[in-house]
Coordinates of N, CA and C in Angstrom, one line a residue:
M294 N 63.4 -46.5 245.8 CA 62.3 -47.4 246.0 C 61.9 -47.3 247.3
R295 N 60.3 -47.1 247.6 CA 60.0 -47.1 248.7 C 59.0 -48.4 249.2
V296 N 59.4 -48.9 250.1 CA 58.6 -50.3 250.2 C 57.7 -50.2 251.9
A297 N 56.8 -51.1 251.8 CA 56.5 -51.3 253.0 C 56.2 -52.6 253.6
I298 N 56.3 -53.1 255.0 CA 56.1 -54.6 255.0 C 55.4 -54.1 256.1
C299 N 53.9 -54.9 255.9 CA 52.6 -54.8 256.7 C 52.8 -56.2 257.6
D300 N 52.9 -56.6 258.8 CA 53.2 -57.7 259.4 C 52.7 -57.5 261.2
D301 N 51.8 -58.1 261.6 CA 51.8 -57.9 263.3 C 52.7 -58.6 264.1
E302 N 53.4 -59.7 263.1 CA 54.5 -60.2 263.9 C 55.5 -59.5 263.6
A303 N 56.7 -58.9 264.9 CA 57.6 -58.5 264.5 C 59.0 -59.1 264.0
I304 N 58.6 -60.6 264.2 CA 59.9 -61.5 263.7 C 59.7 -61.7 262.2
Y305 N 58.3 -61.7 261.8 CA 58.8 -61.5 260.1 C 58.9 -60.5 259.5
R306 N 58.7 -59.4 260.0 CA 58.8 -58.2 259.5 C 60.4 -57.6 259.4
E307 N 61.3 -58.3 260.3 CA 62.6 -58.1 260.5 C 63.2 -58.7 259.5
E308 N 62.6 -60.2 259.6 CA 63.1 -61.1 258.3 C 63.1 -60.4 256.9
T309 N 61.9 -60.1 256.7 CA 61.6 -59.9 255.5 C 62.6 -58.5 255.3
K310 N 62.5 -57.5 256.2 CA 63.6 -56.3 256.2 C 65.2 -56.7 256.0
K311 N 65.3 -57.8 256.6 CA 67.2 -58.3 256.2 C 67.2 -58.5 255.2
E312 N 66.2 -59.5 254.5 CA 66.4 -60.1 253.4 C 66.0 -59.2 251.9
I313 N 65.3 -57.9 252.0 CA 65.3 -56.9 251.3 C 66.4 -55.9 251.2
L314 N 67.0 -55.9 252.2 CA 68.5 -54.8 252.5 C 69.9 -55.5 251.8
A315 N 69.6 -56.8 252.4 CA 70.5 -57.8 251.6 C 70.7 -57.7 249.9
C316 N 69.6 -57.5 249.6 CA 69.8 -57.2 248.2 C 70.0 -55.8 247.5
N317 N 69.4 -55.1 248.1 CA 69.5 -53.7 248.1 C 69.5 -52.6 249.0
K318 N 70.5 -52.1 249.7 CA 70.8 -51.4 250.9 C 70.4 -49.6 251.0
E319 N 70.0 -49.8 249.6 CA 69.3 -48.4 249.2 C 67.8 -48.1 249.2
I320 N 67.3 -49.1 249.5 CA 65.7 -49.2 249.6 C 65.1 -48.8 250.9
A321 N 64.2 -47.6 250.9 CA 63.6 -47.2 251.9 C 62.5 -48.1 252.4
I322 N 62.5 -48.2 253.7 CA 61.5 -49.3 254.3 C 60.8 -48.8 255.3
V323 N 59.1 -48.8 255.0 CA 58.7 -48.6 256.4 C 57.9 -50.0 257.0
E324 N 57.7 -49.9 258.2 CA 57.4 -51.4 258.8 C 55.8 -50.8 259.6
V325 N 54.9 -51.9 259.3 CA 53.2 -51.2 259.8 C 53.0 -52.3 260.0
T326 N 52.1 -52.3 261.6 CA 52.0 -53.3 261.8 C 50.4 -54.2 261.9
D327 N 49.8 -53.1 261.1 CA 48.1 -53.3 260.7 C 47.7 -52.9 259.2
G328 N 46.8 -53.8 258.9 CA 46.4 -53.3 257.6 C 45.8 -52.0 258.0
N329 N 44.9 -51.7 258.8 CA 44.3 -50.3 259.0 C 45.4 -49.2 259.1
E330 N 46.1 -49.4 259.3 CA 47.3 -48.4 259.7 C 48.0 -48.1 258.3
L331 N 48.2 -49.2 257.3 CA 48.7 -48.9 256.2 C 47.9 -48.2 255.4
V332 N 46.2 -48.6 255.3 CA 45.4 -47.9 254.6 C 45.4 -46.7 254.8
Q333 N 45.1 -46.3 256.0 CA 45.1 -44.6 256.6 C 46.7 -44.0 256.6
S334 N 47.9 -44.6 256.1 CA 48.8 -43.8 256.4 C 49.1 -42.5 255.0
G335 N 48.3 -42.9 254.1 CA 48.4 -42.0 252.9 C 49.8 -42.2 252.5
E336 N 50.9 -42.8 253.1 CA 52.2 -42.7 252.4 C 52.4 -43.4 250.7
R337 N 53.4 -42.9 250.3 CA 53.8 -43.5 248.6 C 54.4 -44.3 248.8
F338 N 54.1 -45.7 248.3 CA 54.8 -46.7 248.3 C 54.9 -47.3 246.8
D339 N 55.8 -47.8 246.5 CA 56.1 -48.9 245.1 C 55.9 -50.0 245.3
L340 N 56.1 -50.7 246.4 CA 55.9 -51.8 246.8 C 55.3 -52.3 248.4
I341 N 54.6 -53.3 248.2 CA 53.8 -53.4 249.6 C 54.2 -55.3 249.7
F342 N 54.9 -55.7 250.7 CA 54.7 -56.7 251.3 C 53.9 -57.0 252.4
L343 N 52.7 -57.8 252.2 CA 51.6 -57.4 253.0 C 51.1 -59.1 253.7
D344 N 51.1 -59.3 254.8 CA 50.7 -60.4 255.6 C 48.8 -60.4 255.5
I345 N 48.8 -61.5 254.9 CA 47.4 -62.0 255.0 C 46.6 -61.9 256.4
E346 N 46.8 -62.6 257.2 CA 46.5 -63.1 258.6 C 47.3 -62.2 259.5
M347 N 46.0 -61.0 259.9 CA 46.4 -60.2 260.9 C 45.0 -59.9 261.7
P348 N 44.9 -59.5 263.2 CA 44.0 -59.3 264.2 C 42.7 -58.2 263.6
K349 N 43.7 -57.3 263.3 CA 42.7 -55.8 263.4 C 42.2 -56.0 261.8
M350 N 42.8 -55.9 260.6 CA 42.5 -55.6 259.1 C 43.1 -56.7 258.8
D351 N 42.8 -57.7 258.0 CA 43.5 -58.5 257.4 C 43.9 -57.9 256.5
G352 N 45.1 -58.6 255.5 CA 45.9 -58.3 254.2 C 44.7 -58.2 253.0
M353 N 44.0 -59.1 253.1 CA 43.2 -59.0 252.0 C 42.0 -58.1 251.8
E354 N 41.8 -57.4 252.9 CA 40.9 -56.7 253.2 C 41.6 -55.3 253.1
A355 N 42.9 -55.4 253.5 CA 43.5 -54.1 253.2 C 43.9 -53.5 251.8
A356 N 44.1 -54.8 251.2 CA 44.6 -54.9 249.9 C 43.4 -54.3 249.0
K357 N 42.4 -54.4 249.2 CA 40.7 -54.2 248.5 C 40.8 -52.6 248.9
K358 N 40.8 -52.2 250.0 CA 40.5 -50.8 250.4 C 41.7 -49.9 249.7
L359 N 42.9 -50.4 249.9 CA 44.2 -49.7 249.0 C 43.8 -49.8 247.5
R360 N 43.1 -50.4 246.9 CA 42.5 -50.6 245.5 C 41.7 -49.3 245.3
E361 N 40.4 -49.5 246.2 CA 39.7 -48.7 246.3 C 40.1 -47.1 246.4
I362 N 41.0 -46.8 247.0 CA 41.3 -45.4 247.2 C 42.6 -45.2 245.9
K363 N 42.8 -46.0 244.9 CA 43.7 -45.8 244.0 C 45.2 -45.8 244.0
V364 N 45.4 -46.6 245.2 CA 46.9 -46.7 245.5 C 47.4 -47.9 244.3
D365 N 48.2 -47.7 244.1 CA 48.4 -48.7 242.7 C 50.1 -49.6 242.9
A366 N 50.6 -49.3 244.2 CA 51.7 -50.0 244.5 C 51.5 -51.5 244.4
E367 N 52.7 -52.2 244.1 CA 52.7 -53.4 243.8 C 52.5 -54.1 245.1
I368 N 51.4 -55.3 244.7 CA 51.5 -55.7 246.2 C 51.9 -57.1 246.0
V369 N 52.8 -57.5 247.7 CA 53.1 -59.0 247.3 C 52.6 -59.4 248.7
F370 N 51.5 -60.9 248.7 CA 51.2 -61.4 250.0 C 52.0 -62.2 250.7
L371 N 52.2 -62.3 251.6 CA 52.7 -62.8 252.3 C 51.9 -64.2 253.3
T372 N 52.0 -65.2 253.5 CA 51.4 -66.1 254.3 C 51.6 -67.8 254.3
S373 N 51.3 -68.1 255.3 CA 51.6 -70.0 255.6 C 50.7 -70.8 254.8
H374 N 49.5 -70.0 254.3 CA 48.3 -70.8 253.8 C 48.0 -70.6 252.2
D375 N 48.2 -71.5 251.1 CA 48.4 -71.6 249.9 C 46.6 -71.3 249.4
E376 N 45.6 -71.3 250.6 CA 44.2 -71.2 250.2 C 43.7 -69.7 249.8
F377 N 44.6 -68.8 250.0 CA 44.1 -67.7 249.7 C 44.7 -67.0 248.5
V378 N 45.4 -67.8 247.6 CA 46.0 -67.6 246.3 C 45.2 -66.9 245.2
Y379 N 44.2 -67.3 245.0 CA 43.4 -67.3 244.0 C 42.5 -65.6 244.5
D380 N 42.3 -65.7 245.8 CA 41.7 -64.1 246.1 C 43.0 -63.3 245.8
A381 N 44.1 -63.2 245.6 CA 44.9 -62.7 245.4 C 44.5 -61.9 244.2
F382 N 44.4 -62.6 242.9 CA 43.9 -62.5 241.7 C 43.2 -60.9 241.8
D383 N 42.0 -61.0 242.8 CA 41.1 -59.8 242.7 C 41.8 -58.4 243.2
V384 N 42.7 -58.2 243.4 CA 43.0 -56.9 243.9 C 44.6 -56.8 243.3
R385 N 44.7 -57.8 242.3 CA 46.2 -57.5 241.3 C 47.4 -57.4 242.0
A386 N 47.5 -58.7 242.9 CA 48.6 -58.7 243.2 C 49.7 -59.3 242.3
M387 N 51.0 -58.8 242.8 CA 52.0 -59.3 242.1 C 52.5 -60.7 242.3
Q388 N 52.6 -60.9 243.4 CA 53.0 -62.4 243.8 C 52.5 -62.9 245.2
F389 N 52.4 -64.2 245.3 CA 52.5 -64.6 246.2 C 53.6 -65.8 247.5
L390 N 53.9 -64.9 248.4 CA 55.2 -65.8 249.1 C 54.9 -66.4 250.1
R391 N 55.4 -67.9 250.6 CA 55.0 -68.2 251.8 C 56.2 -67.7 252.8
K392 N 55.9 -67.5 253.9 CA 56.2 -67.1 255.0 C 57.5 -68.2 255.8
P393 N 58.7 -67.8 256.2 CA 59.0 -66.2 255.9 C 59.5 -66.6 254.2
P394 N 59.8 -65.5 253.6 CA 60.0 -65.3 252.5 C 61.5 -65.3 251.8
E395 N 61.8 -66.3 250.9 CA 63.1 -66.6 250.5 C 63.7 -65.2 250.3
K396 N 65.4 -65.4 250.0 CA 66.2 -64.2 249.6 C 66.0 -64.2 248.1
E397 N 66.1 -65.2 247.5 CA 65.8 -65.6 245.7 C 64.8 -64.9 245.6
K398 N 63.6 -65.2 246.1 CA 62.1 -64.9 245.4 C 62.0 -63.4 245.6
I399 N 62.8 -62.9 247.1 CA 62.4 -61.2 246.9 C 63.1 -60.5 246.1
A400 N 64.6 -61.1 245.5 CA 65.3 -60.4 245.1 C 64.4 -60.4 243.2
R401 N 64.1 -61.4 243.2 CA 63.2 -61.3 241.6 C 62.1 -60.5 241.6
V402 N 61.1 -60.1 242.7 CA 60.3 -59.1 243.1 C 60.8 -57.9 242.8
L403 N 62.0 -57.5 243.6 CA 62.4 -56.1 243.8 C 63.0 -55.9 242.5
H404 N 63.7 -56.8 241.9 CA 64.2 -56.6 240.3 C 62.8 -56.6 238.9
R405 N 61.8 -57.1 239.6 CA 60.4 -56.7 238.6 C 60.0 -55.3 238.8
V406 N 60.0 -55.2 240.0 CA 59.5 -53.5 240.1 C 60.4 -52.4 239.9
E407 N 61.7 -52.7 240.2 CA 62.5 -51.8 239.4 C 62.4 -51.4 238.2
Q408 N 62.3 -52.5 237.3 CA 62.3 -52.7 236.0 C 61.2 -51.8 235.5
M409 N 59.7 -52.1 236.0 CA 58.6 -51.0 236.1 C 58.9 -49.9 236.4
L410 N 59.6 -49.4 237.4 CA 59.5 -47.8 237.7 C 60.4 -47.3 236.9
A411 N 61.5 -48.1 236.0 CA 62.3 -47.6 235.3 C 61.6 -46.9 233.9
K412 N 60.6 -47.8 233.6 CA 59.3 -47.3 232.5 C 58.5 -46.8 232.9
E413 N 58.3 -46.3 233.9 CA 57.1 -45.4 234.2 C 57.6 -43.9 234.1
E414 N 56.6 -42.9 233.6 CA 56.9 -41.8 233.1 C 56.4 -40.7 234.5
R415 N 57.4 -40.1 235.0 CA 57.3 -39.2 236.3 C 57.8 -37.8 235.4
V416 N 56.9 -37.1 236.5 CA 57.2 -35.5 236.2 C 57.9 -34.9 237.2
E417 N 59.0 -34.0 237.0 CA 59.9 -33.4 237.9 C 59.2 -32.1 238.9
L418 N 59.5 -32.1 240.1 CA 58.6 -31.2 241.0 C 60.2 -30.5 241.8
T419 N 59.8 -29.1 241.7 CA 61.2 -28.6 242.5 C 60.1 -27.6 243.8
L420 N 60.4 -29.0 244.8 CA 60.1 -28.4 246.3 C 61.2 -27.7 247.0
K421 N 60.7 -26.2 247.4 CA 61.9 -26.0 248.5 C 63.1 -26.0 248.1
G422 N 63.4 -26.0 246.9 CA 65.0 -26.3 246.1 C 65.4 -27.2 246.2
Q423 N 64.4 -28.7 246.5 CA 64.7 -29.9 246.0 C 64.0 -30.5 244.8
T424 N 64.9 -31.1 243.8 CA 64.1 -31.6 243.0 C 63.6 -33.4 243.3
C425 N 62.1 -33.4 243.1 CA 62.0 -35.0 243.2 C 61.2 -35.5 242.1
F426 N 60.7 -36.4 242.1 CA 59.9 -37.2 241.0 C 58.5 -37.5 241.4
V427 N 57.4 -37.3 240.8 CA 55.9 -37.7 241.1 C 55.5 -38.5 239.6
K428 N 54.8 -39.8 240.1 CA 54.1 -40.6 239.0 C 53.3 -39.8 238.0
Q429 N 53.5 -39.3 236.9 CA 52.3 -38.6 236.1 C 50.7 -39.2 236.1
R430 N 50.6 -40.6 236.1 CA 49.2 -41.2 236.3 C 48.8 -40.6 237.8
D431 N 49.8 -40.8 238.9 CA 49.1 -40.0 240.2 C 48.5 -38.7 240.3
I432 N 48.9 -38.1 239.5 CA 48.6 -36.6 239.7 C 46.6 -36.6 239.4
V433 N 45.9 -35.8 240.2 CA 44.7 -35.3 239.9 C 44.0 -34.4 239.3
Y434 N 44.8 -33.3 240.0 CA 44.4 -32.0 239.7 C 45.8 -31.2 239.9
I435 N 45.9 -29.9 239.6 CA 47.0 -28.6 240.0 C 46.1 -27.6 240.3
E436 N 46.6 -26.6 241.1 CA 45.7 -25.7 241.6 C 46.8 -24.7 241.5
A437 N 46.5 -23.1 241.0 CA 47.0 -22.0 241.2 C 47.1 -21.4 242.4
Y438 N 48.0 -20.6 243.1 CA 47.7 -19.8 244.1 C 48.6 -18.8 244.1
G439 N 48.5 -17.5 244.2 CA 49.5 -16.7 244.3 C 50.5 -16.9 243.5
D440 N 51.8 -16.9 244.1 CA 53.0 -17.3 242.9 C 53.3 -18.5 243.1
G441 N 52.4 -19.7 243.0 CA 52.8 -21.0 243.0 C 51.8 -22.0 242.8
V442 N 51.9 -23.2 242.6 CA 50.6 -24.1 242.5 C 51.1 -25.4 243.5
Y443 N 49.7 -25.9 243.7 CA 49.6 -27.1 244.5 C 49.2 -28.2 243.5
I444 N 50.0 -29.4 243.8 CA 49.6 -30.4 243.0 C 49.2 -31.4 243.7
Y445 N 47.9 -31.9 243.3 CA 47.1 -33.1 244.5 C 47.1 -34.6 243.7
D446 N 47.7 -35.5 244.4 CA 47.7 -37.0 244.0 C 46.8 -37.7 244.3
C447 N 46.8 -38.6 243.7 CA 45.4 -39.6 244.1 C 45.4 -40.2 245.4
V448 N 46.2 -40.0 246.2 CA 46.3 -40.9 247.8 C 46.1 -39.5 248.9
G449 N 46.0 -38.4 248.3 CA 46.0 -37.1 248.9 C 46.9 -36.3 249.5
N450 N 48.1 -36.7 249.0 CA 49.5 -35.9 248.9 C 49.0 -34.5 248.4
V451 N 49.7 -33.5 248.9 CA 49.9 -32.3 248.0 C 50.7 -31.7 247.8
Y452 N 51.6 -31.4 247.0 CA 52.7 -30.6 246.6 C 52.7 -29.6 246.4
E453 N 53.6 -28.4 247.2 CA 53.6 -27.4 247.0 C 54.8 -27.1 245.9
E454 N 54.7 -26.4 244.8 CA 55.7 -25.7 244.4 C 55.5 -24.3 244.0
Q455 N 56.7 -23.9 245.0 CA 56.7 -22.3 244.4 C 57.1 -22.0 243.3
R456 N 56.6 -20.6 243.0 CA 56.9 -20.3 241.4 C 56.4 -20.9 240.4
G457 N 55.8 -22.1 240.6 CA 55.2 -22.9 239.4 C 54.1 -22.1 238.5
T458 N 53.5 -22.4 237.6 CA 52.5 -21.6 237.0 C 51.2 -23.0 236.4
I459 N 50.4 -22.8 236.2 CA 49.5 -23.5 235.2 C 49.8 -23.6 233.7
K460 N 50.2 -22.6 233.2 CA 50.9 -22.3 232.1 C 51.7 -23.4 232.1
K461 N 52.9 -23.2 232.8 CA 53.9 -24.3 233.1 C 53.9 -25.7 232.9
W462 N 52.5 -26.0 233.2 CA 52.6 -27.2 233.7 C 51.4 -28.0 232.4
N463 N 50.7 -27.3 231.9 CA 50.2 -27.2 230.7 C 50.7 -27.8 229.5
E464 N 51.7 -26.9 229.5 CA 52.5 -27.1 228.5 C 53.8 -28.5 228.5
K465 N 54.1 -28.7 229.8 CA 54.5 -30.2 230.2 C 54.0 -31.1 230.0
L466 N 52.9 -31.2 230.6 CA 51.8 -32.3 230.4 C 50.8 -32.1 228.8
S467 N 51.3 -31.3 228.0 CA 50.2 -31.3 227.1 C 50.2 -32.7 226.1
G468 N 49.1 -33.1 225.6 CA 49.1 -34.2 225.1 C 49.2 -35.7 226.1
K469 N 49.0 -35.4 227.4 CA 49.1 -36.7 227.9 C 47.7 -36.7 229.0
G470 N 46.9 -36.3 228.4 CA 45.6 -36.3 229.0 C 45.3 -35.5 230.3
F471 N 45.9 -34.4 230.3 CA 45.3 -33.2 231.2 C 44.7 -32.0 230.3
A472 N 43.4 -31.4 231.2 CA 42.8 -30.3 230.1 C 42.8 -29.2 231.4
Q473 N 42.8 -28.0 231.1 CA 42.8 -26.7 232.0 C 41.3 -26.2 231.7
I474 N 40.6 -26.1 233.0 CA 39.1 -25.9 233.0 C 39.1 -24.8 233.5
Q475 N 40.0 -23.8 234.0 CA 39.7 -22.4 234.2 C 41.5 -21.8 234.6
R476 N 41.2 -20.6 234.6 CA 42.6 -20.2 234.6 C 43.6 -20.4 235.5
G477 N 43.0 -21.1 236.8 CA 43.8 -21.5 237.9 C 43.9 -23.2 238.0
Y478 N 43.1 -24.0 236.9 CA 42.9 -25.2 237.2 C 43.3 -26.1 236.2
L479 N 44.3 -27.1 236.4 CA 44.7 -28.5 235.6 C 44.4 -29.7 235.7
I480 N 43.4 -30.4 235.1 CA 42.9 -31.8 235.7 C 43.1 -32.6 234.8
S481 N 43.7 -34.2 235.4 CA 43.8 -35.2 234.4 C 42.5 -35.8 234.3
M482 N 42.3 -35.8 232.7 CA 40.9 -36.9 232.4 C 40.8 -38.1 233.0
W483 N 41.8 -38.8 233.3 CA 42.1 -39.9 233.9 C 40.7 -40.2 234.9
Y484 N 40.6 -39.1 235.8 CA 39.8 -39.0 237.0 C 38.9 -38.4 237.3
V485 N 38.4 -37.7 235.7 CA 36.8 -37.2 235.6 C 35.7 -38.3 236.1
E486 N 34.6 -37.9 236.8 CA 33.9 -39.0 237.5 C 32.6 -38.3 236.3
H487 N 32.5 -37.2 236.5 CA 31.6 -36.6 235.5 C 31.6 -35.1 235.3
F488 N 31.0 -34.8 234.4 CA 31.3 -33.0 234.1 C 30.0 -32.3 233.3
G489 N 30.0 -31.3 233.4 CA 29.0 -30.6 232.7 C 29.8 -29.2 232.2
T490 N 28.6 -28.2 231.9 CA 29.2 -27.0 231.2 C 29.9 -26.1 232.4
E491 N 29.6 -26.3 233.7 CA 30.0 -25.1 234.6 C 30.9 -26.1 235.8
N492 N 30.7 -27.2 235.7 CA 31.6 -28.0 236.8 C 32.1 -29.6 236.4
V493 N 32.9 -29.7 237.5 CA 33.5 -31.3 236.8 C 33.8 -32.0 238.2
K494 N 33.5 -33.1 238.5 CA 33.6 -34.0 239.6 C 34.8 -34.9 239.1
L495 N 36.1 -35.0 240.3 CA 37.0 -35.6 240.0 C 36.8 -36.7 241.1
K496 N 37.5 -38.1 240.8 CA 37.4 -39.1 241.8 C 38.4 -39.0 243.0
G497 N 37.6 -39.0 244.3 CA 38.7 -38.8 245.2 C 38.7 -37.1 245.7
V498 N 37.8 -36.3 244.8 CA 37.4 -34.9 245.2 C 36.7 -34.8 245.9
P499 N 36.0 -34.5 247.4 CA 35.1 -34.3 247.5 C 34.4 -32.9 246.8
R500 N 35.0 -31.8 246.8 CA 34.2 -30.7 246.0 C 34.4 -30.7 244.4
E501 N 33.4 -30.0 243.8 CA 33.4 -30.1 242.4 C 34.0 -28.8 242.1
L502 N 34.8 -29.0 241.2 CA 35.9 -28.1 240.6 C 34.8 -27.2 239.3
E503 N 34.8 -25.7 239.3 CA 34.1 -24.8 238.2 C 35.1 -24.8 237.1
V504 N 34.2 -25.1 236.0 CA 34.5 -24.9 234.7 C 34.2 -23.6 234.2
S505 N 35.0 -23.1 233.6 CA 35.2 -21.6 233.0 C 34.3 -21.8 231.8
R506 N 33.8 -20.7 231.3 CA 32.9 -20.7 229.8 C 33.8 -20.9 228.8
R507 N 35.2 -20.1 228.8 CA 35.8 -20.5 227.6 C 36.2 -21.7 227.3
C508 N 36.9 -22.8 228.5 CA 37.2 -24.1 228.7 C 36.0 -25.2 228.8
A509 N 34.7 -24.7 229.0 CA 33.8 -25.8 228.7 C 33.5 -26.5 227.6

């Protein structure tokens, strides 16, 4: 599990980190000091502990921007003020904890996320001889090149799988909401913004992708 702690105050970041590691020492933790830094990072997290009150970009604004760019990490707000609790529903926050968060409450949050990840359908990638897994619903499209493929996800990450093929990926993702639009492209129908007989526009992708006559 990858966890981000976003708080402008080092003492609260350290306290939250200590309690997380007390629950599970294997969790990868990234500390971020500002909401804008978190939004711009492009990193993939499973869970974000997010302070609401920060000087540059507050946590609520950061959460809205994360949802706009299709980041689906679970968000737990940290704050000393209860009046923000109702705004948390607008950004699908998992929970709302008072600072500093108690170990027992953090443990419950981690357990919930672990259960959710265990049920998440993921696809296996072989990257430079190493095996890793990517959430299936995060994949926007797959593009063939030479002897391999590029896999593009919804937050801008690009994974290069050498010796991968569109045919292999089409078979792997058959019946799971993906469609081949030409010899070199496989797209997720979830991210289709609009399409025609010659091209398709995917959410978050600046250029339109060409559709072959056979696949149209």
